[in-house]
Coordinates of C-alpha atoms and ligand atoms in Angstrom, one line a residue:
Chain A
X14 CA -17.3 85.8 -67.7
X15 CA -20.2 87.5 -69.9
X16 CA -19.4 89.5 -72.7
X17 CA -20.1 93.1 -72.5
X18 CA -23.9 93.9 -73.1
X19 CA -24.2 94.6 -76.7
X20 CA -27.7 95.7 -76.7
X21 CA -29.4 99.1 -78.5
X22 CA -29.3 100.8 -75.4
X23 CA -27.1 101.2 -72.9
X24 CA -27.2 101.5 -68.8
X25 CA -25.3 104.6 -68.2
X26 CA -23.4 106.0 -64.5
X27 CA -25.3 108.7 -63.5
X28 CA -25.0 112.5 -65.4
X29 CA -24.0 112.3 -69.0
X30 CA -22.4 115.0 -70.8
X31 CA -25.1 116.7 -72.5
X32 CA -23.0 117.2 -75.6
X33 CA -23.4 113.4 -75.8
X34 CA -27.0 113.5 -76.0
X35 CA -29.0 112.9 -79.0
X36 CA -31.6 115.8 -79.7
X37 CA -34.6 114.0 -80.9
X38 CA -34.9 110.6 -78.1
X39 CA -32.9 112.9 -75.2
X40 CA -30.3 109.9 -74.7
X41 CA -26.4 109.3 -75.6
X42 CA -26.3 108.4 -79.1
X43 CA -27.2 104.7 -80.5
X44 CA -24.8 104.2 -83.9
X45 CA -24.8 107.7 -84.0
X46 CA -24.4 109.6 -87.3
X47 CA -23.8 113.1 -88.1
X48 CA -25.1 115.5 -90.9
X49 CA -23.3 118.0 -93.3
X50 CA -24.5 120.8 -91.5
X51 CA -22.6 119.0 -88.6
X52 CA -25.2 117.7 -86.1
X53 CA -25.5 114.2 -84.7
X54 CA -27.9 112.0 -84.1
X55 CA -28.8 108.7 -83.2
X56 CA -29.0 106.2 -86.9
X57 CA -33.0 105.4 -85.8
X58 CA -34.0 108.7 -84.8
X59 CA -32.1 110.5 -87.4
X60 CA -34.2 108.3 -90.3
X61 CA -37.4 108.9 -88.0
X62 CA -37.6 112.5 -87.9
X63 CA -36.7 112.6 -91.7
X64 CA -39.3 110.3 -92.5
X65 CA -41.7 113.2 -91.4
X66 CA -39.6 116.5 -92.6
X67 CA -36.5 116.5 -94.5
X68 CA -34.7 118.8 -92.8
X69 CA -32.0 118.8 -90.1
X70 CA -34.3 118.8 -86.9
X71 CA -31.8 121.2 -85.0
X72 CA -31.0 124.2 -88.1
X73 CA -33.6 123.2 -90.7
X74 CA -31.4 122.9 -93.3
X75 CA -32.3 120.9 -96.3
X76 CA -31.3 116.7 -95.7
X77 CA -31.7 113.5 -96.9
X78 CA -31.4 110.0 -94.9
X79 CA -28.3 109.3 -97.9
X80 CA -26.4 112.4 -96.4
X81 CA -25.8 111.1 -93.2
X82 CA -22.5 109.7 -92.3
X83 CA -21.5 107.6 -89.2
X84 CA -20.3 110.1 -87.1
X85 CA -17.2 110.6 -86.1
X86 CA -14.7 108.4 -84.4
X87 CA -14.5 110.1 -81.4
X88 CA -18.0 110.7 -80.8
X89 CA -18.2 107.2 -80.8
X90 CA -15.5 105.9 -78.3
X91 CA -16.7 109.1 -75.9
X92 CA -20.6 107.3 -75.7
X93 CA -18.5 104.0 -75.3
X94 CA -16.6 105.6 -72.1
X95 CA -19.9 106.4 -70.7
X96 CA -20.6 102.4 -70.3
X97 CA -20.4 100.5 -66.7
X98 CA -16.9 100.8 -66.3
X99 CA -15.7 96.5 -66.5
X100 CA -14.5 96.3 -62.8
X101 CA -18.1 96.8 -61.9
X102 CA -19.9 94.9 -64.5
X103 CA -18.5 91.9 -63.1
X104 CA -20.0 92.8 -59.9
X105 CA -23.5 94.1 -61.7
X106 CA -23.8 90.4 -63.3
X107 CA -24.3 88.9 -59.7
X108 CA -26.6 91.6 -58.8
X109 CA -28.5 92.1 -61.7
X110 CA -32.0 91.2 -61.6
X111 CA -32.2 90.3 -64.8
X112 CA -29.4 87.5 -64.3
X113 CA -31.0 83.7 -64.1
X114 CA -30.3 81.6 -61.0
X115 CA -31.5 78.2 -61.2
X116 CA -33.8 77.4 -58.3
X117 CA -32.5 74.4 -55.8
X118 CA -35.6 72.6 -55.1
X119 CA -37.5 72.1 -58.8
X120 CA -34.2 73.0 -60.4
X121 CA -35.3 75.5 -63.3
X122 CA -34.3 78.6 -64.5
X123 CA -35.3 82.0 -62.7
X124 CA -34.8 85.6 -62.9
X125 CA -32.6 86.7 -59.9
X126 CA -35.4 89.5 -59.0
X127 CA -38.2 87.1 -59.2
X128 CA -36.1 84.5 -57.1
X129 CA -38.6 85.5 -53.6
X130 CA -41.8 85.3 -55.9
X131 CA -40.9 81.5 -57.2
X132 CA -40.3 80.4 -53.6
X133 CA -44.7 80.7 -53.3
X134 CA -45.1 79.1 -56.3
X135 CA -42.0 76.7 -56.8
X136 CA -43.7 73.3 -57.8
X137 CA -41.2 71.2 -55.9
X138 CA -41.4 72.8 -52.4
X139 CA -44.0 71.7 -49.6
X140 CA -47.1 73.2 -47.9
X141 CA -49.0 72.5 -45.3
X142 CA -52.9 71.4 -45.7
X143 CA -55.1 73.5 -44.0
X144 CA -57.4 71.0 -43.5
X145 CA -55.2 67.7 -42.1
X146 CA -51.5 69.6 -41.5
X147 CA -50.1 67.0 -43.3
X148 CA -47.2 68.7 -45.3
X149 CA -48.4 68.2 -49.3
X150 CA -46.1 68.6 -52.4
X151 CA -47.8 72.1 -54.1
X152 CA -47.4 70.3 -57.6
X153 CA -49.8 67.5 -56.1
X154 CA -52.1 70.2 -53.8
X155 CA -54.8 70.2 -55.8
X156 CA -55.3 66.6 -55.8
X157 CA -55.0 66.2 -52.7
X158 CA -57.5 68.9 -51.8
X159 CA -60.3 66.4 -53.9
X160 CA -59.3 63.5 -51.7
X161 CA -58.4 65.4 -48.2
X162 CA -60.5 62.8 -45.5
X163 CA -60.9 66.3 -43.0
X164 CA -61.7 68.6 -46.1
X165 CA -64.9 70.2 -45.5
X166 CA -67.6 69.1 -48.5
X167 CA -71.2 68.9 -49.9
X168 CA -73.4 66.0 -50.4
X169 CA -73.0 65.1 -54.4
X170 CA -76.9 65.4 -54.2
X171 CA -76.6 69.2 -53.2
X172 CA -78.0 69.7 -57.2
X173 CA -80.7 67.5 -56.0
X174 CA -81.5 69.6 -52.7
X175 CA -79.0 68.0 -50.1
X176 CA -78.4 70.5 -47.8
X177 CA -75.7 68.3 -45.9
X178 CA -72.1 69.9 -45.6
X179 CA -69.3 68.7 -43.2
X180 CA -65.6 66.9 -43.3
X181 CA -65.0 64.2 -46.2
X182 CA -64.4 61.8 -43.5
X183 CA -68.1 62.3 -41.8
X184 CA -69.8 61.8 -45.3
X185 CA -68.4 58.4 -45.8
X186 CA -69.3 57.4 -42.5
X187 CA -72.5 59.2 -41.3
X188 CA -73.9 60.6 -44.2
X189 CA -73.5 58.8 -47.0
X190 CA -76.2 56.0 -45.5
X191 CA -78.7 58.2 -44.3
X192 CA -78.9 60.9 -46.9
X193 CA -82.2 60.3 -48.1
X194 CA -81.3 61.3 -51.9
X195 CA -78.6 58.7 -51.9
X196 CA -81.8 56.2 -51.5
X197 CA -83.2 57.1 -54.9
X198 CA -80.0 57.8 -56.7
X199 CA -81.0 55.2 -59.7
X200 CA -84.2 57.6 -60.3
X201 CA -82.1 60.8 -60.6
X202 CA -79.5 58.9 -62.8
X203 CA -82.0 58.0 -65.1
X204 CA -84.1 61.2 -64.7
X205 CA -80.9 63.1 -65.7
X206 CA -80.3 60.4 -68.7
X207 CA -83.9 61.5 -70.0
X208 CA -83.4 65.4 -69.4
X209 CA -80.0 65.2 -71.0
X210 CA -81.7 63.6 -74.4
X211 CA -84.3 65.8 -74.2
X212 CA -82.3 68.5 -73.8
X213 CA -80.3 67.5 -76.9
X214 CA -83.5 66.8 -79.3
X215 CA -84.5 70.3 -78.4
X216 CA -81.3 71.9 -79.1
X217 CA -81.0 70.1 -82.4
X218 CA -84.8 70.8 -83.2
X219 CA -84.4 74.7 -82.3
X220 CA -81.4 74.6 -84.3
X221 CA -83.4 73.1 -87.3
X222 CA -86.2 74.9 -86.4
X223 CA -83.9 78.6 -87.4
X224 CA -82.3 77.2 -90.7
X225 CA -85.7 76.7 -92.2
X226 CA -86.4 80.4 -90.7
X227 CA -84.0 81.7 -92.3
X228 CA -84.4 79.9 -95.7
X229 CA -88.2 80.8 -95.9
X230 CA -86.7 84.4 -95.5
X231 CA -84.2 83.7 -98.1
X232 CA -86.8 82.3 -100.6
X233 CA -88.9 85.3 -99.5
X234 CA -86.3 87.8 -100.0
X235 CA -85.1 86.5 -103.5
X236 CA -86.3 87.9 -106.7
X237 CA -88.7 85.7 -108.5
X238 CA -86.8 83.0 -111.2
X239 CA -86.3 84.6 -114.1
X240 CA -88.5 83.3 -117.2
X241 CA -86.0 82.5 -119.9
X242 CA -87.8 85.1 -122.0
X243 CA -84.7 85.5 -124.2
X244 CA -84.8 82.1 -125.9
X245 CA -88.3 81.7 -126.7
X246 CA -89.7 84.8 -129.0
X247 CA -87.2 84.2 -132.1
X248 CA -88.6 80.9 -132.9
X249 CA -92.3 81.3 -131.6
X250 CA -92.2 84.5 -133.4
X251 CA -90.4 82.9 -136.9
X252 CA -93.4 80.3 -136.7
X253 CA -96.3 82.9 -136.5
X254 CA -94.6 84.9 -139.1
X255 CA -94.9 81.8 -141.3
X256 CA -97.7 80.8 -140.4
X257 CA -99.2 84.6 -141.0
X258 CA -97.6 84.4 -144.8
X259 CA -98.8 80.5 -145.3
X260 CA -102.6 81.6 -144.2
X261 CA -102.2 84.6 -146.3
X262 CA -101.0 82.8 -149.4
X263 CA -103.8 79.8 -149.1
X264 CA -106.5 82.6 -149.3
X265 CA -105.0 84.2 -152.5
X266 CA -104.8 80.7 -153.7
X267 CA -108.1 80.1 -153.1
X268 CA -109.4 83.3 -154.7
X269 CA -107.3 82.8 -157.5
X270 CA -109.2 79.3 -157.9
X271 CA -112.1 80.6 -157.5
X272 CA -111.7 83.1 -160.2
X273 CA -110.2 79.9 -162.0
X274 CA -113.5 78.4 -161.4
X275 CA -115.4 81.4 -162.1
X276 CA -113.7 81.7 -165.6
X277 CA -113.9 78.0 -166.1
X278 CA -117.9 78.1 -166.0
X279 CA -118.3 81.3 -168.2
X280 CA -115.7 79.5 -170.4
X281 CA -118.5 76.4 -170.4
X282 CA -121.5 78.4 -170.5
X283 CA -120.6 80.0 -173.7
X284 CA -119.3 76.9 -175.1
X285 CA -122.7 75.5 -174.4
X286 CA -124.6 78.5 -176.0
X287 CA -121.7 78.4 -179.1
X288 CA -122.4 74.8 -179.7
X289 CA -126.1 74.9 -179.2
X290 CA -126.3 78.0 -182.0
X291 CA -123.9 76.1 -184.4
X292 CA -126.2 73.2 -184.2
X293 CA -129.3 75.0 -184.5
X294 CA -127.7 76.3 -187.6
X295 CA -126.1 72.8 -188.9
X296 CA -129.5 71.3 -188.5
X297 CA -131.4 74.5 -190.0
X298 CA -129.0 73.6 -193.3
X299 CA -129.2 70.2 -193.5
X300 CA -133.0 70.9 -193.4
X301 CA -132.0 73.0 -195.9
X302 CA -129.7 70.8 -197.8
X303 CA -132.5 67.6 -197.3
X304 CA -135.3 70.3 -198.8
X305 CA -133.3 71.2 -202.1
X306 CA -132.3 67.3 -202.4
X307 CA -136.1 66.4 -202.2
X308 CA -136.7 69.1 -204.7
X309 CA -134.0 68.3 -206.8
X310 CA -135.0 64.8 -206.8
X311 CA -138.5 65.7 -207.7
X312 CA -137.7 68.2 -210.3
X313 CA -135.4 65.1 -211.9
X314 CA -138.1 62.7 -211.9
X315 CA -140.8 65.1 -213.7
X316 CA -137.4 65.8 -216.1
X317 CA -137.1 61.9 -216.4
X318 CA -141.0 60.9 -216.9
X319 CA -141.2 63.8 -219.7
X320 CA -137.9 63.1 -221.7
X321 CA -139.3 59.3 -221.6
X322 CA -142.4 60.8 -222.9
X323 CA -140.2 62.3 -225.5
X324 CA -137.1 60.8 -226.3
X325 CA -134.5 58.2 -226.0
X326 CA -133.1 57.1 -222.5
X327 CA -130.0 57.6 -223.8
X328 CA -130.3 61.9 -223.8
X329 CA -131.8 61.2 -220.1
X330 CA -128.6 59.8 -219.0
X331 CA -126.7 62.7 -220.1
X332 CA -129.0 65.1 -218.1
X333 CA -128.7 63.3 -215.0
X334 CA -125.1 63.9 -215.4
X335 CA -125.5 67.3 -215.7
X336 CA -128.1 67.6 -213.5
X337 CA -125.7 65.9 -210.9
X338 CA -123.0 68.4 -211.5
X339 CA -125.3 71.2 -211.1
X340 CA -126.0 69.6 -207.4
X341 CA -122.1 69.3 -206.7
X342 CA -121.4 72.6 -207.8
X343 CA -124.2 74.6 -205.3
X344 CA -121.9 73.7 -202.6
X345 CA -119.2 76.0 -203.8
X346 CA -121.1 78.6 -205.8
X347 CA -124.3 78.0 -203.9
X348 CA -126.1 81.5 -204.4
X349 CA -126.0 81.0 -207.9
X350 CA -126.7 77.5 -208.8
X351 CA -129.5 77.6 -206.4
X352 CA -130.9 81.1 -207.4
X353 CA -130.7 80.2 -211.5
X354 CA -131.5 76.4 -211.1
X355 CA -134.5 76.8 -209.2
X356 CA -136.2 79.6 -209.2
X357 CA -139.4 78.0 -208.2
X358 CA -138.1 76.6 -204.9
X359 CA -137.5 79.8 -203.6
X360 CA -140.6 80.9 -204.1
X361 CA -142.1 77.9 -202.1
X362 CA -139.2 77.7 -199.4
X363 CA -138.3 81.5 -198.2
X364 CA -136.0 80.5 -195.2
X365 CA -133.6 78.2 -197.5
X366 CA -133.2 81.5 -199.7
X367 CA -131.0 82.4 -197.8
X368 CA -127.1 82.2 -198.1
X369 CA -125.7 80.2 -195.7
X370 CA -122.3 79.1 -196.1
X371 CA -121.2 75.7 -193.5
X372 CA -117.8 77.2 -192.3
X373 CA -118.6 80.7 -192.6
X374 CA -119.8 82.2 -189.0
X375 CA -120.2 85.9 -189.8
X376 CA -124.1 85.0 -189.7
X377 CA -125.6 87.4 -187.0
X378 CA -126.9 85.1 -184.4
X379 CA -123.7 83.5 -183.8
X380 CA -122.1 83.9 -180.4
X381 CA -118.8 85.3 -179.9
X382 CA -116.1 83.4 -178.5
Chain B
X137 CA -41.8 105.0 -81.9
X138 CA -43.4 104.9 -78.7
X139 CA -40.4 104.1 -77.0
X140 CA -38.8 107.3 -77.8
X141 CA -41.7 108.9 -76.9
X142 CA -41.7 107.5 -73.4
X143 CA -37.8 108.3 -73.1
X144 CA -37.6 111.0 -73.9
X145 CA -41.1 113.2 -71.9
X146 CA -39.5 110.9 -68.7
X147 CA -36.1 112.7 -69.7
X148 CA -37.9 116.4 -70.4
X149 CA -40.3 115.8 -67.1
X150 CA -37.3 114.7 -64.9
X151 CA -35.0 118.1 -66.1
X152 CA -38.3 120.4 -65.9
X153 CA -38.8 118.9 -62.3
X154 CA -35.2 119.3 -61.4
X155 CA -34.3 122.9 -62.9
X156 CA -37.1 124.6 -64.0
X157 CA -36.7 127.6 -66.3
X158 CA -37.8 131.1 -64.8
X159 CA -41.5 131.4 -64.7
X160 CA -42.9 128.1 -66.1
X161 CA -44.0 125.4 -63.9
X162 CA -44.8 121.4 -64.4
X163 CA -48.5 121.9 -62.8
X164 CA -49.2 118.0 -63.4
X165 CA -48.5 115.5 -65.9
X166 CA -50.5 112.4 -66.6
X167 CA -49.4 109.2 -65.9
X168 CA -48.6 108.1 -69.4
X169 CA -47.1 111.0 -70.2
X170 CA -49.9 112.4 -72.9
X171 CA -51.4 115.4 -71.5
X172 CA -49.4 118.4 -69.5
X173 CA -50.4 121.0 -67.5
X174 CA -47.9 123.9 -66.9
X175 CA -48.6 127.1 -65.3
X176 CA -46.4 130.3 -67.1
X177 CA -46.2 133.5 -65.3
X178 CA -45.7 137.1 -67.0
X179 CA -42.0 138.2 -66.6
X180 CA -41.0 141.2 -64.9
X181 CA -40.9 144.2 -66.4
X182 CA -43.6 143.4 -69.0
X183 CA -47.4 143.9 -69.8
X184 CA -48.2 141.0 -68.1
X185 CA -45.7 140.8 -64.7
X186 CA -48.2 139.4 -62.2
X187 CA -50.3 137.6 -64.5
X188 CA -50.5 133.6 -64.1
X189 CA -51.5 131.5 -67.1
X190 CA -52.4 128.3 -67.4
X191 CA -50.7 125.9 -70.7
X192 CA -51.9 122.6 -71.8
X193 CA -50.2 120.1 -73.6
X194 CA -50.9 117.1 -75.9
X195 CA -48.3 114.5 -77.2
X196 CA -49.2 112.2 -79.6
X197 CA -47.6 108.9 -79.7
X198 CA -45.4 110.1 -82.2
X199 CA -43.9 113.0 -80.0
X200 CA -41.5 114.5 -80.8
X201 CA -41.7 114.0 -84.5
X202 CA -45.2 115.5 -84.6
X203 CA -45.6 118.7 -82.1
X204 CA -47.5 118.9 -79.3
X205 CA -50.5 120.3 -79.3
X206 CA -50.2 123.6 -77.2
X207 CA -53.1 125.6 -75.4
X208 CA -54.4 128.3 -73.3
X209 CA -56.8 127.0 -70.5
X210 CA -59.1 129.1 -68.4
X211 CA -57.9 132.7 -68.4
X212 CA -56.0 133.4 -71.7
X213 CA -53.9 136.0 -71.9
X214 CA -54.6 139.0 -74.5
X215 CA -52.1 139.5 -76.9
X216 CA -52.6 139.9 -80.7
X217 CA -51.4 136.5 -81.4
X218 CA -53.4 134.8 -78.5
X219 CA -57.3 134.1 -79.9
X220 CA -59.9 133.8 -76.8
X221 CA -59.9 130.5 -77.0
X222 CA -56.4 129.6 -76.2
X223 CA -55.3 128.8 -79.7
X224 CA -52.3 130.2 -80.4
X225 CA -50.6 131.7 -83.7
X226 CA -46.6 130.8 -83.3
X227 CA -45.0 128.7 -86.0
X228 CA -43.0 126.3 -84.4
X229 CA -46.0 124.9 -83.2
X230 CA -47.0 123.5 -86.6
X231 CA -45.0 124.0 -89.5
X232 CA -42.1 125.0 -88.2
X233 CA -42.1 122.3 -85.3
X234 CA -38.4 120.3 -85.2
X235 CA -38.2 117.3 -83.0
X236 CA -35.2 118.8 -81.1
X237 CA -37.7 121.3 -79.4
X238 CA -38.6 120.7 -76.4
X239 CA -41.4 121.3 -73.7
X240 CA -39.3 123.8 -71.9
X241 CA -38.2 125.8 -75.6
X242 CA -41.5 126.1 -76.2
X243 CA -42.0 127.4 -72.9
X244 CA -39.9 129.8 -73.3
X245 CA -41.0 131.3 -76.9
X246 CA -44.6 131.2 -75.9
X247 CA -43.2 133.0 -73.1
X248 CA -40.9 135.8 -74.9
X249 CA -44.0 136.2 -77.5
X250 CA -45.6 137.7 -74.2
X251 CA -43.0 139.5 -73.2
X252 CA -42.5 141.3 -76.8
X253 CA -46.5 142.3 -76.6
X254 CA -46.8 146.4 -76.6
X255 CA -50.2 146.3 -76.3
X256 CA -52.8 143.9 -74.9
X257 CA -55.1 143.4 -77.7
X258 CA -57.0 140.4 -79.5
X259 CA -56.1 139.2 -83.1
X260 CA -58.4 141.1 -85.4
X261 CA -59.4 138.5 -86.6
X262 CA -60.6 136.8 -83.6
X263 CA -64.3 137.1 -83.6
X264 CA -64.1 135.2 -87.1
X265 CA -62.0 133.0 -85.8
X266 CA -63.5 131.5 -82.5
X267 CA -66.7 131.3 -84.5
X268 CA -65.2 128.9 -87.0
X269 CA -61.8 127.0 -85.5
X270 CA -61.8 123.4 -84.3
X271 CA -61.2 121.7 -81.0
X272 CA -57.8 121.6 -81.8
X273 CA -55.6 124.4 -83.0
X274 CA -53.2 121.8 -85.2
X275 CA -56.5 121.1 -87.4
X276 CA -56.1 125.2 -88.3
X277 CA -54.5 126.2 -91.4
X278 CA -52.4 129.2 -90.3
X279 CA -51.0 132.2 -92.2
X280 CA -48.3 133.4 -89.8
X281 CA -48.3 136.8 -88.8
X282 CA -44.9 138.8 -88.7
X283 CA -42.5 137.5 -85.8
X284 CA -41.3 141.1 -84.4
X285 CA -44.5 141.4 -82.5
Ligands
ZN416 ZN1 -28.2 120.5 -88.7
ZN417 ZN1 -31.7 109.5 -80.4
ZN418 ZN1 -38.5 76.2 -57.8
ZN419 ZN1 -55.4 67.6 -46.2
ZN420 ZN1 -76.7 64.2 -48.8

């Protein structure tokens, strides 16, 4: 005994009452479930249509999937009624084509509709070669059909031009010894050996041949490699800067030691000319100085010849003392001394007449330093 | 969802076939169900009693949750909600479409708009219209005239 088809759908006897019928699919009701506005529905359909308007598809009233309740019990047991009354369904179950039998001869499972169908295709029932009449297993057919001695075939050399076609059992023993390809059939193996490689070395050379196609036209295609442009300038451009500044600053050192030099030379130059004026002048006085001595010296030995002449040698000795303080004190009070003491040595030596004080340079020919 | 659509046009073909409503005729349908021909004829007693029209319809796979799309072929009757090229302006088939009405209520509103007619006459807009509306009248935006005409 089955149990009662419990399926979404139902097979119903004949005319239904309409009442029964669910608007929106146009069958009795599946789970049917009824609105507020008192309209029933299949559960599916119901949540269909209101998926697309929310309204009750019979009235239009406003409503939501949430409102609807299962409908009511009556509604329910009336769409049950309409069922294959149980009497019959017993019957149905042996008719049904969608019932499984299981079928005698290869012992599986089949549809009772498709029951005719599996009888031309059952694996475990007989048919008859075409070609011998021998009755053949249909699982095993095929085989046989390869091996079948009054099977009508080609010469395996048809690919070579063997034009030969007759029963299996003629090839073997007519055929097979006269066929003029069968003669050379080392050749063709051999011949096919060498087509096969080459066939393969140009397959894998095409193929190589398109990848390097396709990179040229990828390295064609792709933008050139980017110089690294970003890294380089700070330092490069740091490095001239300094190098700018350190050029600049060696030429202002080298003016500046130039002027150094410049100033260095003047500096000399006037040096020379100072020291060459203040020895002029140094030797003009010591000529000077040598002049009044000899003078001096003369004037003190007429004084000495006429005192001996005159007097004791004691008075002489006192004038040379005086004399020689005389000579010591021209060197501080020159002008005077020189001017009162000898009066006659200015006559005779003009240039020493004049003052000329060692230390003093206010004389007119001295150089400014 | 194309179960229910299969269901239920075999249902609405099978009824048509068996009791057809007065006037309207299943002139073919195709074999999956998606386009309809039905042929409508004027009632008695009105502007056009005599006349024969010709209807097509289009279901969509999601029939009868969307409508159908509903035409005029070949000679299209005049009537101020009828445009010359077979579009025509009636609610339920857009808007106001529910997917408890069927080919035959359709039918039969497409067929009591003719009926109501008082005088056979384009939309005034219609000129405009043809020049402008697609293919199909469900890509039209409509602004429904009144329903007493
Ligand atoms: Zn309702
Ligand atoms: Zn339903
Ligand atoms: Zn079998
Ligand atoms: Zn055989
Ligand atoms: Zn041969």
């Amino acid at each position: 005994m089955r149990p009662p088809p419990r399926a979404t759908e139902y097979e119903y006897v004949d005319t239904v009452n309409l009442n029964l019928l669910c608007c929106i699919c146009y069958c009795p009701f599946i789970d049917p479930v009824s609105s507020p506005c008192g309209h029933t529905f299949c559960r599916l359909c119901a949540s269909a249509a209101l998926s697309s308007a929310q309204t009750c598809p019979v009235d239009r009233a406003p409503l939501s999937l949430a409102q609807l309740q299962p409908a009511a019990r009556v509604i329910t047991s009336m769409v049950e009624e309409l069922q294959v009354p149980r009497g019959a369904l017993e019957v149905h179950v042996e008719e049904c084509g969608h019932g499984l039998v299981t079928c005698e001869v290869c012992q599986s499972a089949v549809k009772n509709k498709d029951i005719e169908a599996h009888a031309t295709e059952c694996p475990g029932s007989t048919v008859t070669c075409p070609d011998c009449r021998e009755p053949i297993l249909r699982s095993g057919f095929s085989e046989h059909a390869s091996i079948c001695q009054e099977a009508t075939m080609s010469c395996p050399h048809i690919s070579h031009g063997c034009p030969w076609e007759g029963k299996r059992r003629l090839f073997y023993s007519d055929h097979k010894s006269s066929c003029p390809f069968e003669a050379i059939k080392g050749f063709f193996i051999l011949n096919d050996q060498k087509m096969d490689a080459l066939t393969r070395l140009n397959m894998t050379l095409k193929s190589e041949i398109s990848d390097l196609r396709t990179e040229i036209a990828i390295l064609r295609d792709a933008p050139p490699v980017p110089v690294p442009a970003a890294f380089l300038p700070p330092i490069v451009e740091e490095t001239a800067d300094r190098m700018g500044q350190l050029l600049l600053d060696t030429d202002l050192l080298r003016g500046e030691l130039m002027n150094i030099n410049a100033g260095f030379s003047a500096l000399e130059m006037r040096q020379d000319v100072a020291l060459l004026n203040e020895t002029a002048r140094l030797r003009e006085e010591m000529h000077s100085v040598r002049a009044l001595c000899q003078a001096v010296q003369s004037q003190l030995l007429n004084f000495a010849l006429d005192r001996r002449k005159e007097t004791s040698s004691n008075i002489t000795s006192s004038v040379l003392t005086s004399t020689f303080n005389a000579l010591a004190g021209s060197s501080g009070d020159s002008g005077n001394t020189t001017g009162n003491a000898s009066p006659p040595l200015s006559a005779k030596k003009g240039s020493a007449a004049r003052p000329v004080v060692p230390g003093r340079s206010d004389s007119s020919t001295g150089t400014k330093l | 969802m194309s179960n229910i659509f299969t269901k239920r046009l075999t249902k609405e073909l099978r009824d048509l076939q068996a009791n057809p409503p007065a006037g309207i005729l299943i002139d073919k349908a195709d074999d999956d169900l998606k386009l309809w021909r039905v042929v409508m004829s004027g009632a008695e007693g009105t502007l056009y009693q005599g006349e024969q029209f010709k209807l097509q319809f289009k279901f969509s796979n999601n029939y009868p949750l969307e409508s159908p799309e509903v035409i005029f072929l070949d000679t299209v009757p005049i009537h101020p909600h009828i445009y010359s090229n077979g579009h025509i302006c009636l609610s339920i088939l857009y808007d106001q479409w529910s997917p408890a009405l069927t080919i035959s209520s359709v039918c039969l509103s497409i067929q009591s708009m003719l009926s109501s007619a008082t005088k056979k006459e384009r939309p005034p807009d219609n000129a405009m219209y043809i020049m402008t509306a697609k293919k199909s009248p469900k890509a039209t935006t409509w602004a429904f005239h009144d329903d007493k005409v």
